[in-house]
Amino acid sequence: MGIRFYNVTHEYDSYSKKTYKAIQNISLSIESKDEFIALVGHTGSGKSTLAKHMNALMFPTEGYLNIFNETITKKRDKKVKYNNLRRQVGLVFQFPEYQLFEETVEKDIMFGPLNYKVPFEEAKRLAKEAIQLVGLDDSYLKRNPFNLSGGEKKRVSIAGILAMDPKILVLDEPTSGLDPHGRQVLMELFSDIHRKTGKSVIIITHDMDLVYRYFKRVIVLKDGMLSFDGSPDDLFRSDIIEQNHLDLPNTVKALKYIKDKQGINLDIYQKTPEEAAIELRRVMTHE
Ligand SMILES: Nc1ncnc2c1ncn2[C@@H]1O[C@H](COP(=O)(O)OP(=O)(O)OP(=O)(O)O)[C@@H](O)[C@H]1O
Ligand SMILES: [Mg+2]
């Protein structure tokens, strides 16, 4: 069960008539429960392309996938129940405006559940619950999604996916464009959903502070290829960060600076400012 990639390559046709391999020879497994994965890599490394394969929104041009026991190859297959599969793997796009199309926020959130034959009143209840979950109040339900700010649109598109209660949630940069408080609220929400339901959550992000603080597993893409798949602790202690021109978390960066400049023997691998402060106090009172 879950999602398996078997040597998946996706080649886009480009205008210059040359083809372009956005992802190359990717093999990986994502379980249907208990995963909390950050997908990182520099701009253009293939993260969104990889995510779109996870619910068969895009088909591989080479290799194949297995998604909840359905086999996905380069051709659309009449036997595969794509609708069913997309209900199990909910994908929130990087640019939410592509996902919103109804005239009210409420109708937009209800669309998915209604599509899967949830009764009207129940869908309405799910919409109300979902909008609150993403930190917006009920008054948003009657608003036109096109008149919302970028951050609000993002939250509404997330609410639409939450209302469908998928087994695996894939979120493409859900916290980008949000203010720091909004970012924290959403990360706590995803982390809560994961903890309480055991749902697998995959989040694309450039924010290494979030990666270190919240995630159990990190997948790094470099030029469309898999460059790392393991724990955040192993990633930040390895030279993959430098090789991929990725950032260290701010706590690690600050402690490393102090360690190198002052020659103090610190454990620089602290996930939060609070933990960093405790470590600093420990060495200072020790000396
Ligand atoms: N429809 C398309 N046609 C041609 N090339 C594309 C298309 N979509 C994406 N690409 C190219 O494929 C590569 C990977 O794109 P992708 O959107 O997957 O990257 P990403 O890692 O999500 O980047 P970002 O961090 O900027 O969102 C990029 O070089 C991009 O220009
Ligand atoms: Mg992207």
Short mmCIF file of C-alpha atoms and ligand atoms in Angstrom, two decimals:
data_model
loop_
_atom_site.label_atom_id
_atom_site.label_comp_id
_atom_site.label_asym_id
_atom_site.label_seq_id
_atom_site.Cartn_x
_atom_site.Cartn_y
_atom_site.Cartn_z
CA MET A 1 0.00 0.00 0.00
CA GLY A 2 1.02 3.63 -0.10
CA ILE A 3 3.01 5.06 -2.97
CA ARG A 4 5.92 3.33 -4.71
CA PHE A 5 8.03 4.87 -7.45
CA TYR A 6 9.91 2.43 -9.69
CA ASN A 7 12.64 4.14 -11.75
CA VAL A 8 10.33 6.99 -12.61
CA THR A 9 11.44 9.59 -15.14
CA HIS A 10 9.34 12.47 -16.40
CA GLU A 11 10.41 14.23 -19.51
CA TYR A 12 8.63 17.45 -20.52
CA ASP A 13 8.36 18.47 -24.13
CA SER A 14 9.90 21.88 -24.31
CA TYR A 15 9.40 24.66 -26.82
CA SER A 16 12.91 24.37 -28.17
CA LYS A 17 11.98 20.85 -29.31
CA LYS A 18 14.48 19.39 -26.93
CA THR A 19 12.96 17.31 -24.18
CA TYR A 20 13.72 18.03 -20.57
CA LYS A 21 13.95 15.45 -17.81
CA ALA A 22 12.42 17.11 -14.75
CA ILE A 23 12.75 13.95 -12.66
CA GLN A 24 15.06 11.06 -13.42
CA ASN A 25 15.12 7.44 -12.37
CA ILE A 26 13.37 7.98 -9.04
CA SER A 27 12.69 4.94 -6.86
CA LEU A 28 11.16 5.49 -3.45
CA SER A 29 8.47 4.26 -1.10
CA ILE A 30 5.98 6.29 0.88
CA GLU A 31 3.90 4.36 3.38
CA SER A 32 0.17 5.02 3.77
CA LYS A 33 0.57 5.64 7.51
CA ASP A 34 2.92 7.40 9.93
CA GLU A 35 5.09 9.29 7.45
CA PHE A 36 5.94 12.95 7.98
CA ILE A 37 8.16 13.83 5.05
CA ALA A 38 9.74 17.06 3.85
CA LEU A 39 10.55 17.19 0.14
CA VAL A 40 13.31 19.73 -0.49
CA GLY A 41 15.65 20.85 -3.26
CA HIS A 42 16.54 24.03 -5.07
CA THR A 43 14.19 25.74 -7.51
CA GLY A 44 13.59 23.62 -10.58
CA SER A 45 14.90 20.43 -8.97
CA GLY A 46 11.65 18.60 -9.79
CA LYS A 47 9.71 18.69 -6.49
CA SER A 48 6.34 19.74 -7.94
CA THR A 49 6.75 17.29 -10.82
CA LEU A 50 7.43 14.48 -8.33
CA ALA A 51 4.40 15.51 -6.22
CA LYS A 52 2.07 15.48 -9.22
CA HIS A 53 2.98 11.85 -9.83
CA MET A 54 1.89 10.92 -6.31
CA ASN A 55 -1.80 11.08 -7.17
CA ALA A 56 -1.45 10.31 -10.87
CA LEU A 57 -2.10 13.86 -11.95
CA MET A 58 0.95 13.29 -14.11
CA PHE A 59 2.13 10.04 -15.68
CA PRO A 60 5.75 8.89 -15.87
CA THR A 61 7.39 8.91 -19.29
CA GLU A 62 9.63 6.03 -18.12
CA GLY A 63 9.26 3.64 -15.19
CA TYR A 64 6.01 3.14 -13.27
CA LEU A 65 4.32 3.71 -9.93
CA ASN A 66 2.14 1.74 -7.63
CA ILE A 67 -0.38 3.91 -5.75
CA PHE A 68 -2.71 2.11 -3.36
CA ASN A 69 -2.37 -1.05 -5.43
CA GLU A 70 -3.06 0.63 -8.78
CA THR A 71 -0.26 0.54 -11.33
CA ILE A 72 0.43 3.83 -13.09
CA THR A 73 2.38 3.73 -16.33
CA LYS A 74 2.90 6.24 -19.10
CA LYS A 75 -0.53 5.54 -20.60
CA ARG A 76 -3.93 6.25 -19.07
CA ASP A 77 -5.49 2.90 -18.27
CA LYS A 78 -9.29 2.42 -18.31
CA LYS A 79 -9.04 -0.18 -15.55
CA VAL A 80 -7.42 2.23 -13.07
CA LYS A 81 -9.87 4.09 -10.80
CA TYR A 82 -8.09 7.47 -10.84
CA ASN A 83 -10.90 9.19 -8.93
CA ASN A 84 -10.66 6.72 -6.12
CA LEU A 85 -6.91 7.02 -6.00
CA ARG A 86 -7.04 10.84 -5.89
CA ARG A 87 -9.35 10.61 -2.93
CA GLN A 88 -6.74 8.57 -1.07
CA VAL A 89 -3.88 10.92 -1.98
CA GLY A 90 -4.90 14.56 -1.59
CA LEU A 91 -2.66 17.04 -3.38
CA VAL A 92 -2.59 20.77 -2.63
CA PHE A 93 -0.98 22.64 -5.53
CA GLN A 94 1.86 25.11 -5.24
CA PHE A 95 -0.32 27.81 -6.81
CA PRO A 96 -3.76 27.52 -5.18
CA GLU A 97 -5.50 29.72 -7.72
CA TYR A 98 -5.41 26.72 -10.08
CA GLN A 99 -7.34 24.70 -7.57
CA LEU A 100 -10.18 27.13 -6.75
CA PHE A 101 -12.99 27.49 -9.23
CA GLU A 102 -16.37 27.81 -7.47
CA GLU A 103 -18.11 31.12 -6.73
CA THR A 104 -17.99 30.75 -2.96
CA VAL A 105 -15.39 29.31 -0.62
CA GLU A 106 -18.06 27.01 0.83
CA LYS A 107 -18.96 25.52 -2.56
CA ASP A 108 -15.29 25.11 -3.31
CA ILE A 109 -14.60 23.12 -0.16
CA MET A 110 -17.82 21.09 -0.60
CA PHE A 111 -16.96 20.17 -4.19
CA GLY A 112 -14.69 17.26 -3.30
CA PRO A 113 -16.94 15.61 -0.71
CA LEU A 114 -20.04 16.03 -2.95
CA ASN A 115 -18.11 14.52 -5.82
CA TYR A 116 -17.57 11.46 -3.63
CA LYS A 117 -21.29 11.24 -2.84
CA VAL A 118 -21.20 12.72 0.66
CA PRO A 119 -24.76 14.04 1.44
CA PHE A 120 -25.20 17.82 0.99
CA GLU A 121 -25.71 18.72 4.67
CA GLU A 122 -22.74 16.59 5.72
CA ALA A 123 -20.56 18.26 3.06
CA LYS A 124 -21.65 21.64 4.42
CA ARG A 125 -20.64 20.56 7.93
CA LEU A 126 -17.26 19.32 6.62
CA ALA A 127 -16.68 22.70 4.93
CA LYS A 128 -17.35 24.56 8.18
CA GLU A 129 -15.04 22.25 10.09
CA ALA A 130 -12.28 22.46 7.47
CA ILE A 131 -12.29 26.27 7.22
CA GLN A 132 -11.83 26.52 10.98
CA LEU A 133 -9.04 23.96 10.91
CA VAL A 134 -7.00 26.15 8.57
CA GLY A 135 -7.45 29.16 10.86
CA LEU A 136 -10.16 31.11 8.99
CA ASP A 137 -13.58 31.93 10.48
CA ASP A 138 -17.02 31.00 9.09
CA SER A 139 -17.51 34.38 7.42
CA TYR A 140 -15.07 33.25 4.72
CA LEU A 141 -17.49 30.54 3.57
CA LYS A 142 -19.69 33.01 1.68
CA ARG A 143 -16.81 34.87 0.07
CA ASN A 144 -15.63 34.58 -3.49
CA PRO A 145 -12.33 32.67 -3.51
CA PHE A 146 -10.93 34.84 -6.27
CA ASN A 147 -11.07 37.93 -4.05
CA LEU A 148 -8.95 36.41 -1.32
CA SER A 149 -5.29 37.17 -0.62
CA GLY A 150 -2.65 34.64 -1.69
CA GLY A 151 -2.32 33.28 1.86
CA GLU A 152 -6.10 32.97 2.27
CA LYS A 153 -6.41 31.17 -1.07
CA LYS A 154 -3.74 28.78 0.09
CA ARG A 155 -5.66 28.04 3.27
CA VAL A 156 -8.93 27.51 1.37
CA SER A 157 -7.29 25.06 -1.03
CA ILE A 158 -5.87 23.17 1.97
CA ALA A 159 -9.36 23.14 3.58
CA GLY A 160 -10.75 21.64 0.35
CA ILE A 161 -8.32 18.75 0.55
CA LEU A 162 -8.79 18.23 4.32
CA ALA A 163 -12.57 17.98 3.81
CA MET A 164 -11.98 14.90 1.65
CA ASP A 165 -10.10 13.17 4.44
CA PRO A 166 -7.39 11.59 2.26
CA LYS A 167 -5.08 8.89 3.66
CA ILE A 168 -1.97 10.68 2.36
CA LEU A 169 -1.69 14.46 2.17
CA VAL A 170 0.74 16.01 -0.29
CA LEU A 171 1.21 19.76 0.11
CA ASP A 172 3.27 21.77 -2.35
CA GLU A 173 4.80 24.71 -0.44
CA PRO A 174 1.74 25.22 1.79
CA THR A 175 3.51 27.73 4.02
CA SER A 176 5.13 29.92 1.37
CA GLY A 177 3.68 33.41 1.20
CA LEU A 178 2.29 33.21 4.72
CA ASP A 179 3.37 35.42 7.61
CA PRO A 180 5.47 33.72 10.35
CA HIS A 181 2.46 33.23 12.63
CA GLY A 182 0.38 31.71 9.80
CA ARG A 183 3.27 29.41 8.93
CA GLN A 184 3.49 28.19 12.50
CA VAL A 185 -0.32 27.69 12.76
CA LEU A 186 -0.39 25.59 9.60
CA MET A 187 2.64 23.51 10.54
CA GLU A 188 1.08 22.80 13.94
CA LEU A 189 -2.13 21.79 12.13
CA PHE A 190 -0.36 19.36 9.78
CA SER A 191 1.68 17.97 12.62
CA ASP A 192 -1.49 17.57 14.74
CA ILE A 193 -3.39 15.81 11.95
CA HIS A 194 -0.43 13.49 11.50
CA ARG A 195 -0.13 12.77 15.23
CA LYS A 196 -3.82 12.23 15.87
CA THR A 197 -4.74 10.24 12.76
CA GLY A 198 -1.44 8.66 11.73
CA LYS A 199 -2.04 10.00 8.22
CA SER A 200 1.05 10.31 6.10
CA VAL A 201 1.92 13.91 5.23
CA ILE A 202 4.41 15.03 2.58
CA ILE A 203 5.28 18.71 2.47
CA ILE A 204 7.40 20.52 -0.10
CA THR A 205 9.29 23.36 1.55
CA HIS A 206 12.39 25.52 1.31
CA ASP A 207 12.29 26.27 5.03
CA MET A 208 15.04 24.29 6.78
CA ASP A 209 13.95 25.52 10.22
CA LEU A 210 10.63 23.74 9.68
CA VAL A 211 12.36 20.68 8.25
CA TYR A 212 14.53 20.23 11.33
CA ARG A 213 11.84 21.06 13.84
CA TYR A 214 8.91 19.03 12.54
CA PHE A 215 9.83 16.26 10.11
CA LYS A 216 10.77 12.61 10.56
CA ARG A 217 12.13 12.08 7.06
CA VAL A 218 13.58 14.32 4.36
CA ILE A 219 13.84 13.60 0.66
CA VAL A 220 16.26 15.84 -1.27
CA LEU A 221 16.08 16.25 -5.03
CA LYS A 222 18.98 17.57 -7.06
CA ASP A 223 18.54 18.22 -10.79
CA GLY A 224 15.62 15.78 -10.84
CA MET A 225 17.56 13.01 -9.12
CA LEU A 226 17.23 11.61 -5.63
CA SER A 227 20.12 13.01 -3.62
CA PHE A 228 19.16 12.05 -0.06
CA ASP A 229 16.43 10.11 1.75
CA GLY A 230 16.73 9.89 5.53
CA SER A 231 16.30 11.71 8.83
CA PRO A 232 16.76 15.49 9.18
CA ASP A 233 19.48 14.82 11.77
CA ASP A 234 21.49 12.75 9.28
CA LEU A 235 20.90 15.30 6.53
CA PHE A 236 22.10 18.33 8.47
CA ARG A 237 25.15 16.46 9.72
CA SER A 238 26.13 15.41 6.20
CA ASP A 239 27.84 17.26 3.36
CA ILE A 240 24.71 16.89 1.19
CA ILE A 241 23.69 20.36 2.40
CA GLU A 242 26.76 21.99 0.92
CA GLN A 243 26.71 19.88 -2.25
CA ASN A 244 23.10 20.89 -2.91
CA HIS A 245 23.53 24.54 -1.94
CA LEU A 246 20.88 24.11 0.72
CA ASP A 247 20.66 26.15 3.89
CA LEU A 248 21.26 24.91 7.42
CA PRO A 249 18.53 25.62 10.00
CA ASN A 250 19.05 29.02 11.69
CA THR A 251 19.66 27.46 15.11
CA VAL A 252 22.45 25.28 13.71
CA LYS A 253 23.89 28.19 11.72
CA ALA A 254 24.00 30.46 14.78
CA LEU A 255 25.50 27.82 17.09
CA LYS A 256 28.06 26.85 14.43
CA TYR A 257 29.11 30.49 14.18
CA ILE A 258 29.60 30.73 17.95
CA LYS A 259 31.42 27.40 18.03
CA ASP A 260 33.81 28.34 15.20
CA LYS A 261 34.44 31.95 16.29
CA GLN A 262 34.76 31.36 20.01
CA GLY A 263 36.16 27.87 19.88
CA ILE A 264 33.52 26.68 22.34
CA ASN A 265 32.67 23.02 22.27
CA LEU A 266 28.93 23.12 21.59
CA ASP A 267 26.47 20.57 20.31
CA ILE A 268 25.25 22.72 17.41
CA TYR A 269 22.45 20.35 16.37
CA GLN A 270 19.53 21.96 18.21
CA LYS A 271 16.11 22.16 16.63
CA THR A 272 14.57 25.21 18.26
CA PRO A 273 15.79 28.56 19.66
CA GLU A 274 14.77 27.30 23.13
CA GLU A 275 16.92 24.18 22.79
CA ALA A 276 19.78 26.30 21.47
CA ALA A 277 19.50 28.59 24.51
CA ILE A 278 19.59 25.60 26.88
CA GLU A 279 22.70 24.25 25.15
CA LEU A 280 24.39 27.67 25.37
CA ARG A 281 23.54 27.94 29.05
CA ARG A 282 24.85 24.42 29.63
CA VAL A 283 28.30 25.21 28.24
CA MET A 284 28.43 28.64 29.86
CA THR A 285 27.58 27.42 33.35
CA HIS A 286 29.86 24.43 32.87
CA GLU A 287 32.90 26.58 32.16
N1 LIG B 1 5.02 22.08 -18.20
C1 LIG B 1 6.35 22.11 -18.31
N2 LIG B 1 6.97 22.08 -19.53
C2 LIG B 1 8.32 22.12 -19.63
N3 LIG B 1 9.15 22.15 -18.58
C3 LIG B 1 8.60 22.18 -17.36
C4 LIG B 1 7.17 22.17 -17.16
N4 LIG B 1 6.93 22.21 -15.83
C5 LIG B 1 8.13 22.25 -15.22
N5 LIG B 1 9.13 22.22 -16.13
C6 LIG B 1 10.59 22.23 -15.84
O1 LIG B 1 10.90 21.08 -15.07
C7 LIG B 1 11.82 21.40 -14.03
C8 LIG B 1 11.25 20.98 -12.68
O2 LIG B 1 10.11 21.78 -12.40
P1 LIG B 1 9.32 21.68 -11.02
O3 LIG B 1 8.18 22.62 -11.11
O4 LIG B 1 9.01 20.25 -10.77
O5 LIG B 1 10.44 22.20 -10.00
P2 LIG B 1 10.33 22.55 -8.42
O6 LIG B 1 11.41 21.79 -7.75
O7 LIG B 1 8.94 22.35 -7.98
O8 LIG B 1 10.73 24.10 -8.39
P3 LIG B 1 10.19 25.30 -7.41
O9 LIG B 1 10.98 25.17 -6.12
O10 LIG B 1 10.58 26.52 -8.17
O11 LIG B 1 8.72 25.16 -7.25
C9 LIG B 1 12.08 22.90 -14.14
O12 LIG B 1 13.31 23.10 -14.79
C10 LIG B 1 10.94 23.43 -14.96
O13 LIG B 1 11.34 24.52 -15.74
MG MG B 2 7.47 23.60 -7.27
#
